[in-house]
Tab-separated table of C-alpha atoms in Angstrom:
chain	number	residue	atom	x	y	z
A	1	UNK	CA	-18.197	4.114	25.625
A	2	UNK	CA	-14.753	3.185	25.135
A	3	UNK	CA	-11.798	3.578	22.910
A	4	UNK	CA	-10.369	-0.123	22.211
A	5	UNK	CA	-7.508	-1.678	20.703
A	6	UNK	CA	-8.334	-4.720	18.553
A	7	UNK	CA	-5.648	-7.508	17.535
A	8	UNK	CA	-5.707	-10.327	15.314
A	9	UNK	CA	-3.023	-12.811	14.688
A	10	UNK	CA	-5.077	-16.073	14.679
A	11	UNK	CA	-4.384	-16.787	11.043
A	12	UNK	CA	-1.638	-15.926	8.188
A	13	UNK	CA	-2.659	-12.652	8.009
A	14	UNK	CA	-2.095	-9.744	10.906
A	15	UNK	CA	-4.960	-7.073	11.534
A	16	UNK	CA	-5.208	-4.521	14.108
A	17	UNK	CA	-8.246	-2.025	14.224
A	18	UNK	CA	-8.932	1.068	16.777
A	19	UNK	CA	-12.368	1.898	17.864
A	20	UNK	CA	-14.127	4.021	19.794
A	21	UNK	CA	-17.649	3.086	21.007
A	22	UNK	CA	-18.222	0.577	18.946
A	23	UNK	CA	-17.161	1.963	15.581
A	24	UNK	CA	-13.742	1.672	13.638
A	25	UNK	CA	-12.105	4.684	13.702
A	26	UNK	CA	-8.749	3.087	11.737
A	27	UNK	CA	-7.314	-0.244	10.845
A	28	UNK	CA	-4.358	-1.936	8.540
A	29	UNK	CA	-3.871	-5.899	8.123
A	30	UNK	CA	-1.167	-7.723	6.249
A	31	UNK	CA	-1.164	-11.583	5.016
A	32	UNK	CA	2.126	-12.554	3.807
A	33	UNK	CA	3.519	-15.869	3.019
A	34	UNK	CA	4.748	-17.366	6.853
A	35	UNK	CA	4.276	-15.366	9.940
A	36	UNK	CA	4.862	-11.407	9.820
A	37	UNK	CA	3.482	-10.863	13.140
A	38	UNK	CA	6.413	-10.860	15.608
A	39	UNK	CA	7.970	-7.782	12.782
A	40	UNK	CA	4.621	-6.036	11.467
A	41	UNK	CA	2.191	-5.813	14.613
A	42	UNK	CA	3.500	-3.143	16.472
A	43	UNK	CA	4.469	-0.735	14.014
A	44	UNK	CA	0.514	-1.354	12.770
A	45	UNK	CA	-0.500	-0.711	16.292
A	46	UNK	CA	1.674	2.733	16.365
A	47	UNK	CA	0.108	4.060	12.714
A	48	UNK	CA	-3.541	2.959	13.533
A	49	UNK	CA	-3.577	5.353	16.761
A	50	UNK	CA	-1.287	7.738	14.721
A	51	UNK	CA	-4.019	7.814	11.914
A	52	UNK	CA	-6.956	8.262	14.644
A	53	UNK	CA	-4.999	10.852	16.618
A	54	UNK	CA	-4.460	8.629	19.830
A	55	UNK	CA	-1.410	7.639	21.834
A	56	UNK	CA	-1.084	4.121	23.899
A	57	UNK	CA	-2.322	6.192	27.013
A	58	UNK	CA	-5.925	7.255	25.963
A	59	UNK	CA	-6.720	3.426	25.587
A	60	UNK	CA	-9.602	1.910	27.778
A	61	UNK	CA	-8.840	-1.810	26.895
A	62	UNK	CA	-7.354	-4.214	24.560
A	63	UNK	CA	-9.312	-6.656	22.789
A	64	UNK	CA	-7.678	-9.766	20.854
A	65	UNK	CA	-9.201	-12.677	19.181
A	66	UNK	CA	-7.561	-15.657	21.851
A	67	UNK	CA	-8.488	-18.357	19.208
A	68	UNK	CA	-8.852	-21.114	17.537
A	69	UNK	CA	-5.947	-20.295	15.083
A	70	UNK	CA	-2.164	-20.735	14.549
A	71	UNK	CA	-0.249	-21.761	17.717
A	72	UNK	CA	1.895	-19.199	16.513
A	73	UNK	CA	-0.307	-16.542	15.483
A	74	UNK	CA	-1.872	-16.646	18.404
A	75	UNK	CA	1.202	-16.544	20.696
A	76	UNK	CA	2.123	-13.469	19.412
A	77	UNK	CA	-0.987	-11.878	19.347
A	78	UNK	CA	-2.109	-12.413	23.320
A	79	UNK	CA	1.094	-11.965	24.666
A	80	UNK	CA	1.598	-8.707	22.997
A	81	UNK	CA	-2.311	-7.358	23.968
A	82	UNK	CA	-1.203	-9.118	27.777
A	83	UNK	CA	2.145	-6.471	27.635
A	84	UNK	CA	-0.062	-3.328	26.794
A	85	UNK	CA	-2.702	-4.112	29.079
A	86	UNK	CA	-0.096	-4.915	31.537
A	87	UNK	CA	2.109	-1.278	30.887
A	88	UNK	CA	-0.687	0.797	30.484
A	89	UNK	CA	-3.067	-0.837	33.481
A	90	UNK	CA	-6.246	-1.380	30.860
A	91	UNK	CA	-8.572	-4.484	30.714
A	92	UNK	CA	-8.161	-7.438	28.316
A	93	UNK	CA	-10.837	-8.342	26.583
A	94	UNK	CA	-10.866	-12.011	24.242
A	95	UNK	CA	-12.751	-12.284	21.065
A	96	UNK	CA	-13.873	-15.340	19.052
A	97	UNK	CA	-12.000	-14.864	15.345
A	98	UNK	CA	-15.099	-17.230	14.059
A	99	UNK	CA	-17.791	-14.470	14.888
A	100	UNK	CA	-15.414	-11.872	13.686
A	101	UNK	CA	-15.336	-14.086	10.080
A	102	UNK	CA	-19.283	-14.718	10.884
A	103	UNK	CA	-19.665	-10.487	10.534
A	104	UNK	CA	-17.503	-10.268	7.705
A	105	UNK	CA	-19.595	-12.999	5.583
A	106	UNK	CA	-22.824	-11.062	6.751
A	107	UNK	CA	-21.588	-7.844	5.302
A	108	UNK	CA	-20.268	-9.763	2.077
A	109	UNK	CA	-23.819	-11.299	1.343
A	110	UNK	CA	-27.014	-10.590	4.310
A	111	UNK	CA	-28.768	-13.621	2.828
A	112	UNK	CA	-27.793	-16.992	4.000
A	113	UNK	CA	-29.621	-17.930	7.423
A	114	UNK	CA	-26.440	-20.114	8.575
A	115	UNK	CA	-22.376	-18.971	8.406
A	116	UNK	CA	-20.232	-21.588	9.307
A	117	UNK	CA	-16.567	-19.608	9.833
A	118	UNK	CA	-13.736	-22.456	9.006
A	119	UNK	CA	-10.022	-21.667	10.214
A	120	UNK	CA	-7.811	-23.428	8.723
A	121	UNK	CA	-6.279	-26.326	10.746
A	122	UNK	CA	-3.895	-28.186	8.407
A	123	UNK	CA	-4.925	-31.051	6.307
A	124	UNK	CA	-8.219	-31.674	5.845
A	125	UNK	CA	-9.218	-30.397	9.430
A	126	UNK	CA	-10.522	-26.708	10.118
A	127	UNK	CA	-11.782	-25.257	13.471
A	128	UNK	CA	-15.351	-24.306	12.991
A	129	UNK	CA	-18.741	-23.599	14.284
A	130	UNK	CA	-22.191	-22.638	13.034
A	131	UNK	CA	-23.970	-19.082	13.781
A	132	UNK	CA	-27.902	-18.101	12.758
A	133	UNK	CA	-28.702	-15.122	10.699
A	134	UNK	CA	-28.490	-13.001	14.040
A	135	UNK	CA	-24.684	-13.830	14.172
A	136	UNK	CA	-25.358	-16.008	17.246
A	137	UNK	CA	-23.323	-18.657	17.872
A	138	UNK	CA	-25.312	-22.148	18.093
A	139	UNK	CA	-22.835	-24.451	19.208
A	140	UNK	CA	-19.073	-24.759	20.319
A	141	UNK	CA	-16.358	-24.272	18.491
A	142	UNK	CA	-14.545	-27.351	17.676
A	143	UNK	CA	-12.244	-28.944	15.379
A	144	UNK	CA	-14.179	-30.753	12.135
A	145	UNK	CA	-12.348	-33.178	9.991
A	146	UNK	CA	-13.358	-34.582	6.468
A	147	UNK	CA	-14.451	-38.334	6.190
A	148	UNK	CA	-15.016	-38.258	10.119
A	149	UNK	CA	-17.645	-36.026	11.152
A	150	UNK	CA	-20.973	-35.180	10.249
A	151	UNK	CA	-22.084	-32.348	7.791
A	152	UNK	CA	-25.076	-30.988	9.629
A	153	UNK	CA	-25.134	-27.543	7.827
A	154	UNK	CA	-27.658	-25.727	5.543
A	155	UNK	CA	-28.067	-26.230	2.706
A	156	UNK	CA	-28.204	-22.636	2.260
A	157	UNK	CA	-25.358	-21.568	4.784
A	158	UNK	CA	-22.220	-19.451	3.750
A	159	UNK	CA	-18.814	-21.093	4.292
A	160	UNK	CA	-16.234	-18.193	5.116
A	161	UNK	CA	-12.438	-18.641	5.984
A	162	UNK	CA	-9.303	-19.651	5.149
A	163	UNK	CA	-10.544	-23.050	5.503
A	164	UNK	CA	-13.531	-23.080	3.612
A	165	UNK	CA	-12.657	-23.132	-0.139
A	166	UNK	CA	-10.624	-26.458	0.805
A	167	UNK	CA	-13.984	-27.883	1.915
A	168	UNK	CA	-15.879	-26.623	-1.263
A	169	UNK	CA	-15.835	-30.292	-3.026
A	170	UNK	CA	-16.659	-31.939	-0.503
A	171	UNK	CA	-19.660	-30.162	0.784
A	172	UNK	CA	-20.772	-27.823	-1.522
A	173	UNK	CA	-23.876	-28.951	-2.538
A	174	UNK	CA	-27.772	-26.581	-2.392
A	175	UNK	CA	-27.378	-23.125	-2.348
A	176	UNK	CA	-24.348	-23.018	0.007
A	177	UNK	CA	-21.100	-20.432	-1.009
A	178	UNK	CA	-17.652	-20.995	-0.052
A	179	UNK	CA	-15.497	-17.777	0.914
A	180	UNK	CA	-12.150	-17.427	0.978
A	181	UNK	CA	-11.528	-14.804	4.030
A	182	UNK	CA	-9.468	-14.163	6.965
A	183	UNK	CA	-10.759	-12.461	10.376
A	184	UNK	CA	-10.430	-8.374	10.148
A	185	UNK	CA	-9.741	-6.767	13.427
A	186	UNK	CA	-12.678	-3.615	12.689
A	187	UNK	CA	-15.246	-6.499	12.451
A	188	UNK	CA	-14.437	-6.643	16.268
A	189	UNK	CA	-14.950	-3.470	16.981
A	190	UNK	CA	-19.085	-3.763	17.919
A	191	UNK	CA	-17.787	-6.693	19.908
A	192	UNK	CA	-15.270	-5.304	22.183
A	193	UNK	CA	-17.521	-2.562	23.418
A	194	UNK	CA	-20.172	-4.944	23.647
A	195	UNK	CA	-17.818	-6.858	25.939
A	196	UNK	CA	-15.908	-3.632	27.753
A	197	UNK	CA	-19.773	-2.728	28.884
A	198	UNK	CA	-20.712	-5.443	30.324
A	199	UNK	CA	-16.849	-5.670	32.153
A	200	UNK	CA	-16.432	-9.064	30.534
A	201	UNK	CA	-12.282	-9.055	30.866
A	202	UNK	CA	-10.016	-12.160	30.900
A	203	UNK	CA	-8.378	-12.754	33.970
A	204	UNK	CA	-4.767	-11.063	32.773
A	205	UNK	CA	-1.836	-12.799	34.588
A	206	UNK	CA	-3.939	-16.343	34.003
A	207	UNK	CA	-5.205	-16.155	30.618
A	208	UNK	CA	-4.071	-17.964	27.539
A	209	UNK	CA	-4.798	-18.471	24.351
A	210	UNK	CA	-7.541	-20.927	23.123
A	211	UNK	CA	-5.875	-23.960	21.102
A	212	UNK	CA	-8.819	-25.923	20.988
A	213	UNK	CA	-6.457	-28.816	20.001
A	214	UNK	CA	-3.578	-29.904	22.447
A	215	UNK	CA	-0.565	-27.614	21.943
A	216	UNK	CA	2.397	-29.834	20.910
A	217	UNK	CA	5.583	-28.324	20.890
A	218	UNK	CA	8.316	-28.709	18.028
A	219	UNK	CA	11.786	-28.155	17.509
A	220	UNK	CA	12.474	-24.721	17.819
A	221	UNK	CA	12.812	-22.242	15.100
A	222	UNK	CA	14.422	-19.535	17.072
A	223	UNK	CA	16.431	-21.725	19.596
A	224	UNK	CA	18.145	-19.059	21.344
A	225	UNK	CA	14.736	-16.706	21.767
A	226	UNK	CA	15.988	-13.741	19.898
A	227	UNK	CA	12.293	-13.601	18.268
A	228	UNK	CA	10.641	-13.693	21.284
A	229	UNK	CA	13.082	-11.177	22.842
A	230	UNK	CA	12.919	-8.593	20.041
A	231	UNK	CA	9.063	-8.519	20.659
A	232	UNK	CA	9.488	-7.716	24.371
A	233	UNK	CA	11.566	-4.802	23.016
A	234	UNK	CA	9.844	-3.503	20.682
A	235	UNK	CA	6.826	-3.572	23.114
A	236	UNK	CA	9.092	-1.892	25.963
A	237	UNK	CA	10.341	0.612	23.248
A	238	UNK	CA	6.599	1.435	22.107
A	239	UNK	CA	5.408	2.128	25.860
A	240	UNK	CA	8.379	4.340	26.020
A	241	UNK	CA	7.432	6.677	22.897
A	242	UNK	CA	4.320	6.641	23.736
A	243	UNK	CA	4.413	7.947	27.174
């Protein structure tokens, strides 16, 4: 049993959960236009142990969903969970943001036999992968692109993402549903204790988050790394006001 910090920054919007064995005890998330993450995750981290009546120090691990997702989002997201885990001395733990979306579409509607989570991936591409009706995962997750690869799917199976109503036309055919959603940090929560009892941590110093896709770099919005050192401050400031 095991009081757990969940993040999620894999998409546009930011959610952060707190649970305790397995049950979500608080939780906020934002989506904004552009990324809020760098400004909005912390201070949701502070209000969500706030609004359970916890500090930083009670923690027993961190969970965060380590993609697919934004190159940004997702930048933000495991190197703030690495920081905490790092200040406080807890274990990381990585979640899949696809069966976070698979749980959500299961407590939207319990009757489709496939969910096929799609996050979005620009264009007509989204990062996907199937799961059964016992929110198993049946094969990897992997980038799937319009015109190029195979539907396979259902014909009964629930589409849910940020990815999936742009797919609609194209595949929506039988009894399938298209969902417009974005991963929820409490949908974690059953997962990270699942995870924190069977001690199934990321290697810390080592671990980064999953691209899927080659990371390709671009000209830099924040040339001079004020964004990136803000975070590290904010992070430093939290561990100190939380101590």
């Amino acid at each position: 049993m095991a009081l757990i910090l969940i993040i999620d920054t894999c998409t546009l919007q930011c959610s952060v959960a707190l649970s305790k064995d397995g049950t979500c005890l608080a939780t906020q998330h934002v989506r904004e236009d552009g990324y809020v993450h760098a400004e909005r995750l912390m201070p949701m981290v502070d209000d969500v142990l706030r609004e359970a009546g916890y500090t930083a120090q009670d923690l027993d691990a961190c969970a965060v969903t380590g993609g697919p997702g934004s190159f940004t989002g997702l930048r933000i997201g495991v190197s703030t969970a690495k920081g905490l885990c790092q200040g406080l001395n807890i274990p990381l733990i990585a979640l899949d943001p696809l069966a976070l979306l698979a749980r959500q579409g299961q407590r939207l509607d319990d009757s489709p036999v496939q969910r096929v989570p799609m996050i979005d991936a620009r264009r007509m591409e989204v990062y996907t992968a199937p799961f059964d009706d016992s929110l198993r995962r049946t094969s990897p997750v992997a980038p799937w692109v319009l015109d190029e690869d195979v539907d396979s799917w259902d014909n009964n199976a629930q589409f849910i993402g940020d990815g999936a109503i742009k797919m609609e036309a194209a595949l929506g055919r039988g009894d399938r549903t298209f969902v417009e959603a974005w991963p929820l940090a409490s949908d974690g929560a059953a997962l990270a204790e699942s995870a924190f009892q069977s001690q199934d941590f990321v290697d810390l110093p080592h671990y980064e988050p999953d691209y899927i896709k080659a990371f390709k770099a671009g000209a830099p919005k924040d040339p001079l790394g004020l964004r990136s050192k803000a975070l590290s401050w904010i992070v430093a400031l939290f561990m100190l006001c939380t101590a």
